[in-house]
Amino acid sequence: VTDAITPPQTVGPFFHDSLLQIPRNVISEPTEEDRIAITGRVLDGGGSPVDDALIEIWHSDRSGRFMHENFLGFGRAATDDFGTYWLETVRPGAPGGGAPCIWVHVFARGLLDRLATRIYLADESSNGEDPLLNSVPEERRPTLIASRSENDGLGTYHFDIRLQGDGETVFFDI
Amino acid sequence: VNRIATGRRAGGIYPPYLFEGYRSTIRRAPSRSLLVAPSIDSELGGPGAALAELWGPDDDLTRNSPTGGGEALGERIIVTGHVLDVHGEPVARTLVEVWQANAAGRYVHDKDGHDAPLDPNFTGIGRCVTDDEGRYRLTTIKPGAYPWANHENAWRPAHIHFSVFGHTFAGRLVTQMYFPGDPLHEQDPIFNSIPDEEARARLVADYAHDVTREGWALGYRFNIVLGGHAGTPRDPDDSP
């Protein structure tokens, strides 16, 4: 193992035209019942919207397979003036056993390194058996669970990301 | 607040999330420690190779502006280097995205209010795909320094933003490359947020005369070593 790792630096406020050339939606050929949206707000320690964050997601398909011929499992979106992001994808699977989940990276001006977290879906019955979720102190687990609503027939999961303070999202050392 | 790094982020290579000299960290740095996650499915690959295949290279920023049709103004440079994993092995056929200010220190971005001219022949956006040895190469112009509101008479040193995908989710890196001999390094809190001096120095490209092309462009070498969990990605067809 080398100790010559290149340190990270902030993504800064000017990444949009470069990094959003890649479309925001995960590439796949979903069936209607598999399609979902993930949305939420990114908020700072004062509760103000973070309007220049970049969200990346990475997940397996429903059967637990990562990236294959018709499935990329990667998506990217920036937050708007209200700190809101919106991604459309398919229902994730549970690649390593446990519960279905979506890995998330958060980048922003003021974040000197990326932040990694994980989205669990509130209506999955296996959340209670997920080893990583169970390793999180119980009172902080709700920060990782996205609630569901219907949005013109599209199952929509709400996952706010609080960078600091009350209700701070759990971030992982990944 | 989270000042002490543990796990992956121990050892002075990674910046603390809270670095008061960089004001935007004060409200955005997590106040709780990161939780340790066992290296589980995060090792099951990453999208770098697939993204590289889907989008391909766009690696001459001096000529890729759709609005101009001419060549960008500024000091023409070539930047090249290897993308390596934590074992020093090349990361082949992965996507490297870059963005930067123009020679006058101005980004093509609505929120850049710096009173400096835009160049219709320069968008400051490009992409490379690493070859089988992990090598990338881009042609661009040297970006200018620009002022920002962080502290009195604050100026960002010239830099190019890099976004790199490794073999794994955990190898994901977003960073900035700086230029050697820049007197602005010492007053820049973003650069100086890296605690270890040698690690900080790795963000500064080397002038490389062997890369310099006679009569045409100056050469710089910037190698990128990704951290995170090491390991060869599993064949996607082999996943459970």
Tab-separated table of C-alpha atoms in Angstrom, chain B:
chain	number	residue	atom	x	y	z
B	1	VAL	CA	-16.750	19.471	16.178
B	2	ASN	CA	-15.030	16.930	13.964
B	3	ARG	CA	-11.336	17.852	14.044
B	4	ILE	CA	-9.665	14.524	14.530
B	5	ALA	CA	-9.599	12.159	11.614
B	6	THR	CA	-9.761	8.447	12.140
B	7	GLY	CA	-9.861	5.436	9.817
B	8	ARG	CA	-9.293	6.194	6.147
B	9	ARG	CA	-8.818	9.827	6.961
B	10	ALA	CA	-6.113	9.468	9.609
B	11	GLY	CA	-2.523	10.464	8.984
B	12	GLY	CA	-2.560	14.037	7.752
B	13	ILE	CA	-3.320	13.327	4.097
B	14	TYR	CA	-6.989	14.238	4.322
B	15	PRO	CA	-8.179	17.728	5.261
B	16	PRO	CA	-10.336	18.084	8.359
B	17	TYR	CA	-13.941	18.874	7.487
B	18	LEU	CA	-13.805	21.912	9.755
B	19	PHE	CA	-11.008	24.281	8.780
B	20	GLU	CA	-11.918	27.747	10.057
B	21	GLY	CA	-9.604	29.512	7.634
B	22	TYR	CA	-11.915	28.320	4.869
B	23	ARG	CA	-15.112	29.994	6.007
B	24	SER	CA	-17.557	27.846	4.078
B	25	THR	CA	-16.568	24.836	6.201
B	26	ILE	CA	-17.916	26.414	9.403
B	27	ARG	CA	-21.599	25.678	8.688
B	28	ARG	CA	-21.059	22.664	6.462
B	29	ALA	CA	-18.586	20.439	8.324
B	30	PRO	CA	-20.222	17.506	10.122
B	31	SER	CA	-19.987	17.868	13.889
B	32	ARG	CA	-20.070	14.110	14.552
B	33	SER	CA	-17.330	11.633	13.790
B	34	LEU	CA	-17.688	9.557	10.677
B	35	LEU	CA	-18.845	6.031	11.459
B	36	VAL	CA	-16.633	3.183	10.450
B	37	ALA	CA	-18.181	0.999	7.780
B	38	PRO	CA	-16.779	-2.441	7.144
B	39	SER	CA	-15.554	-2.777	3.583
B	40	ILE	CA	-18.558	-4.526	2.188
B	41	ASP	CA	-20.304	-4.088	-1.106
B	42	SER	CA	-18.687	-0.712	-1.620
B	43	GLU	CA	-15.872	-2.742	-3.109
B	44	LEU	CA	-18.085	-4.034	-5.853
B	45	GLY	CA	-16.741	-1.737	-8.521
B	46	GLY	CA	-17.528	1.762	-9.591
B	47	PRO	CA	-18.838	3.454	-12.714
B	48	GLY	CA	-15.548	4.920	-14.017
B	49	ALA	CA	-14.994	2.527	-16.909
B	50	ALA	CA	-18.630	2.482	-17.970
B	51	LEU	CA	-18.833	6.272	-17.884
B	52	ALA	CA	-15.607	6.514	-19.868
B	53	GLU	CA	-17.061	4.213	-22.508
B	54	LEU	CA	-20.355	6.080	-22.669
B	55	TRP	CA	-18.942	9.595	-22.902
B	56	GLY	CA	-15.404	9.212	-24.208
B	57	PRO	CA	-12.618	11.776	-24.156
B	58	ASP	CA	-12.884	15.492	-24.845
B	59	ASP	CA	-9.323	16.323	-23.920
B	60	ASP	CA	-8.333	19.445	-25.835
B	61	LEU	CA	-9.777	22.396	-23.949
B	62	THR	CA	-8.062	24.864	-26.277
B	63	ARG	CA	-10.381	23.840	-29.112
B	64	ASN	CA	-13.532	22.295	-27.658
B	65	SER	CA	-15.725	25.372	-27.211
B	66	PRO	CA	-18.954	24.986	-29.180
B	67	THR	CA	-19.546	28.740	-29.199
B	68	GLY	CA	-16.238	30.012	-30.483
B	69	GLY	CA	-14.845	27.820	-33.184
B	70	GLY	CA	-11.366	29.246	-32.636
B	71	GLU	CA	-8.550	28.604	-30.228
B	72	ALA	CA	-8.593	29.627	-26.576
B	73	LEU	CA	-6.423	32.528	-25.395
B	74	GLY	CA	-3.692	31.890	-22.860
B	75	GLU	CA	-0.520	29.959	-22.223
B	76	ARG	CA	-1.026	26.567	-23.876
B	77	ILE	CA	-0.131	23.630	-21.596
B	78	ILE	CA	-0.180	19.844	-21.629
B	79	VAL	CA	-1.045	18.086	-18.364
B	80	THR	CA	-0.402	14.377	-18.077
B	81	GLY	CA	0.109	11.747	-15.419
B	82	HIS	CA	-0.972	8.356	-14.173
B	83	VAL	CA	-4.000	7.405	-12.144
B	84	LEU	CA	-2.951	4.714	-9.670
B	85	ASP	CA	-4.719	2.810	-6.944
B	86	VAL	CA	-3.543	2.521	-3.362
B	87	HIS	CA	-1.201	-0.357	-4.330
B	88	GLY	CA	0.397	1.735	-7.067
B	89	GLU	CA	-1.355	-0.248	-9.790
B	90	PRO	CA	-2.690	1.675	-12.799
B	91	VAL	CA	-6.381	2.461	-12.985
B	92	ALA	CA	-6.986	1.764	-16.660
B	93	ARG	CA	-9.828	3.085	-18.839
B	94	THR	CA	-11.390	5.246	-16.194
B	95	LEU	CA	-12.971	8.666	-16.503
B	96	VAL	CA	-11.094	11.830	-15.477
B	97	GLU	CA	-13.184	15.023	-15.606
B	98	VAL	CA	-11.648	18.502	-15.372
B	99	TRP	CA	-12.869	22.070	-15.099
B	100	GLN	CA	-11.038	25.349	-14.668
B	101	ALA	CA	-11.054	29.130	-15.000
B	102	ASN	CA	-9.817	30.738	-18.210
B	103	ALA	CA	-6.501	32.561	-18.576
B	104	ALA	CA	-8.063	35.682	-17.052
B	105	GLY	CA	-9.262	33.825	-13.958
B	106	ARG	CA	-12.946	33.593	-14.949
B	107	TYR	CA	-15.243	30.564	-15.047
B	108	VAL	CA	-18.105	30.159	-17.481
B	109	HIS	CA	-20.627	30.053	-14.635
B	110	ASP	CA	-23.582	32.236	-13.584
B	111	LYS	CA	-22.265	32.546	-10.053
B	112	ASP	CA	-18.777	33.704	-11.003
B	113	GLY	CA	-18.919	37.463	-10.469
B	114	HIS	CA	-15.225	38.171	-11.050
B	115	ASP	CA	-14.787	41.220	-13.258
B	116	ALA	CA	-12.565	39.528	-15.820
B	117	PRO	CA	-13.314	38.710	-19.454
B	118	LEU	CA	-14.808	35.480	-20.729
B	119	ASP	CA	-13.172	33.854	-23.735
B	120	PRO	CA	-15.714	32.633	-26.314
B	121	ASN	CA	-13.207	29.986	-27.348
B	122	PHE	CA	-12.836	28.492	-23.881
B	123	THR	CA	-15.373	26.661	-21.728
B	124	GLY	CA	-12.860	25.268	-19.243
B	125	ILE	CA	-14.454	21.820	-19.388
B	126	GLY	CA	-12.890	18.556	-20.504
B	127	ARG	CA	-12.667	14.806	-20.010
B	128	CYS	CA	-9.946	12.206	-20.397
B	129	VAL	CA	-10.003	8.431	-20.382
B	130	THR	CA	-6.939	6.691	-18.938
B	131	ASP	CA	-5.099	4.215	-21.158
B	132	ASP	CA	-4.044	0.674	-20.215
B	133	GLU	CA	-1.177	2.066	-18.100
B	134	GLY	CA	-3.530	4.449	-16.294
B	135	ARG	CA	-2.185	7.453	-18.202
B	136	TYR	CA	-4.289	10.522	-18.980
B	137	ARG	CA	-3.319	13.555	-21.018
B	138	LEU	CA	-5.065	16.832	-21.625
B	139	THR	CA	-4.277	19.992	-23.541
B	140	THR	CA	-5.525	23.254	-22.104
B	141	ILE	CA	-4.410	26.754	-21.185
B	142	LYS	CA	-2.948	27.764	-17.846
B	143	PRO	CA	-5.807	29.072	-15.682
B	144	GLY	CA	-5.539	32.491	-14.057
B	145	ALA	CA	-5.737	33.242	-10.345
B	146	TYR	CA	-8.957	34.877	-9.184
B	147	PRO	CA	-10.235	36.743	-6.126
B	148	TRP	CA	-12.823	35.321	-3.750
B	149	ALA	CA	-14.599	36.576	-0.658
B	150	ASN	CA	-13.108	34.235	1.950
B	151	HIS	CA	-10.814	36.754	3.635
B	152	GLU	CA	-9.301	40.154	2.981
B	153	ASN	CA	-7.639	40.315	-0.437
B	154	ALA	CA	-8.113	36.585	-0.890
B	155	TRP	CA	-7.016	35.018	-4.192
B	156	ARG	CA	-7.278	31.421	-5.290
B	157	PRO	CA	-3.991	30.193	-6.754
B	158	ALA	CA	-4.196	28.923	-10.330
B	159	HIS	CA	-5.691	25.443	-10.269
B	160	ILE	CA	-7.460	22.795	-12.330
B	161	HIS	CA	-10.297	20.791	-10.745
B	162	PHE	CA	-10.080	17.009	-11.186
B	163	SER	CA	-12.809	14.419	-10.673
B	164	VAL	CA	-11.603	10.811	-10.846
B	165	PHE	CA	-13.325	7.438	-10.529
B	166	GLY	CA	-11.313	4.501	-9.237
B	167	HIS	CA	-12.062	0.802	-9.429
B	168	THR	CA	-14.300	1.140	-6.390
B	169	PHE	CA	-16.844	3.474	-4.851
B	170	ALA	CA	-14.338	4.143	-2.086
B	171	GLY	CA	-11.664	5.299	-4.528
B	172	ARG	CA	-13.707	8.306	-5.663
B	173	LEU	CA	-11.630	11.482	-5.661
B	174	VAL	CA	-12.370	15.134	-6.329
B	175	THR	CA	-9.339	17.369	-5.975
B	176	GLN	CA	-7.470	20.356	-7.401
B	177	MET	CA	-4.122	20.504	-9.180
B	178	TYR	CA	-1.909	23.507	-8.543
B	179	PHE	CA	1.108	24.938	-10.396
B	180	PRO	CA	4.691	25.007	-9.105
B	181	GLY	CA	6.189	28.209	-7.750
B	182	ASP	CA	2.888	29.994	-7.230
B	183	PRO	CA	3.265	32.639	-4.471
B	184	LEU	CA	-0.467	32.419	-3.728
B	185	HIS	CA	-0.225	28.924	-2.216
B	186	GLU	CA	0.745	30.171	1.209
B	187	GLN	CA	-2.361	32.328	1.690
B	188	ASP	CA	-4.861	29.804	0.311
B	189	PRO	CA	-6.843	27.996	3.034
B	190	ILE	CA	-8.165	25.322	0.671
B	191	PHE	CA	-4.637	24.255	-0.315
B	192	ASN	CA	-3.380	24.613	3.257
B	193	SER	CA	-6.220	22.536	4.730
B	194	ILE	CA	-4.117	19.454	3.993
B	195	PRO	CA	-2.238	18.914	7.281
B	196	ASP	CA	0.786	17.000	5.978
B	197	GLU	CA	3.278	19.087	4.021
B	198	GLU	CA	4.307	16.268	1.694
B	199	ALA	CA	0.706	15.366	0.985
B	200	ARG	CA	-0.027	19.012	0.216
B	201	ALA	CA	2.940	19.131	-2.138
B	202	ARG	CA	1.459	16.225	-4.097
B	203	LEU	CA	-1.309	18.587	-5.248
B	204	VAL	CA	1.308	20.703	-7.034
B	205	ALA	CA	2.119	19.488	-10.553
B	206	ASP	CA	5.747	19.199	-11.627
B	207	TYR	CA	6.971	21.175	-14.590
B	208	ALA	CA	8.043	18.410	-17.018
B	209	HIS	CA	10.368	19.417	-19.831
B	210	ASP	CA	9.990	15.965	-21.396
B	211	VAL	CA	6.273	16.662	-21.746
B	212	THR	CA	6.841	20.159	-23.104
B	213	ARG	CA	6.382	20.188	-26.879
B	214	GLU	CA	8.921	22.271	-28.743
B	215	GLY	CA	7.505	25.440	-30.195
B	216	TRP	CA	3.997	24.648	-28.964
B	217	ALA	CA	3.142	24.030	-25.281
B	218	LEU	CA	4.610	23.706	-21.790
B	219	GLY	CA	4.276	20.330	-20.049
B	220	TYR	CA	3.232	19.438	-16.510
B	221	ARG	CA	3.045	16.074	-14.791
B	222	PHE	CA	0.395	15.355	-12.152
B	223	ASN	CA	0.033	11.809	-10.870
B	224	ILE	CA	-3.105	10.846	-8.999
B	225	VAL	CA	-3.110	8.098	-6.359
B	226	LEU	CA	-6.570	7.069	-5.194
B	227	GLY	CA	-7.189	6.059	-1.602
B	228	GLY	CA	-10.033	4.094	-0.143
B	229	HIS	CA	-10.276	0.366	-0.168
B	230	ALA	CA	-7.841	-1.216	-2.567
B	231	GLY	CA	-8.530	-4.273	-4.607
B	232	THR	CA	-9.374	-5.398	-8.085
B	233	PRO	CA	-13.005	-4.983	-9.005
B	234	ARG	CA	-14.928	-8.160	-9.421
B	235	ASP	CA	-16.200	-9.017	-12.838
B	236	PRO	CA	-19.699	-7.523	-12.879
B	237	ASP	CA	-21.006	-10.779	-14.396
B	238	ASP	CA	-19.625	-12.558	-11.393
B	239	SER	CA	-21.640	-10.565	-8.857
B	240	PRO	CA	-24.118	-12.443	-6.702
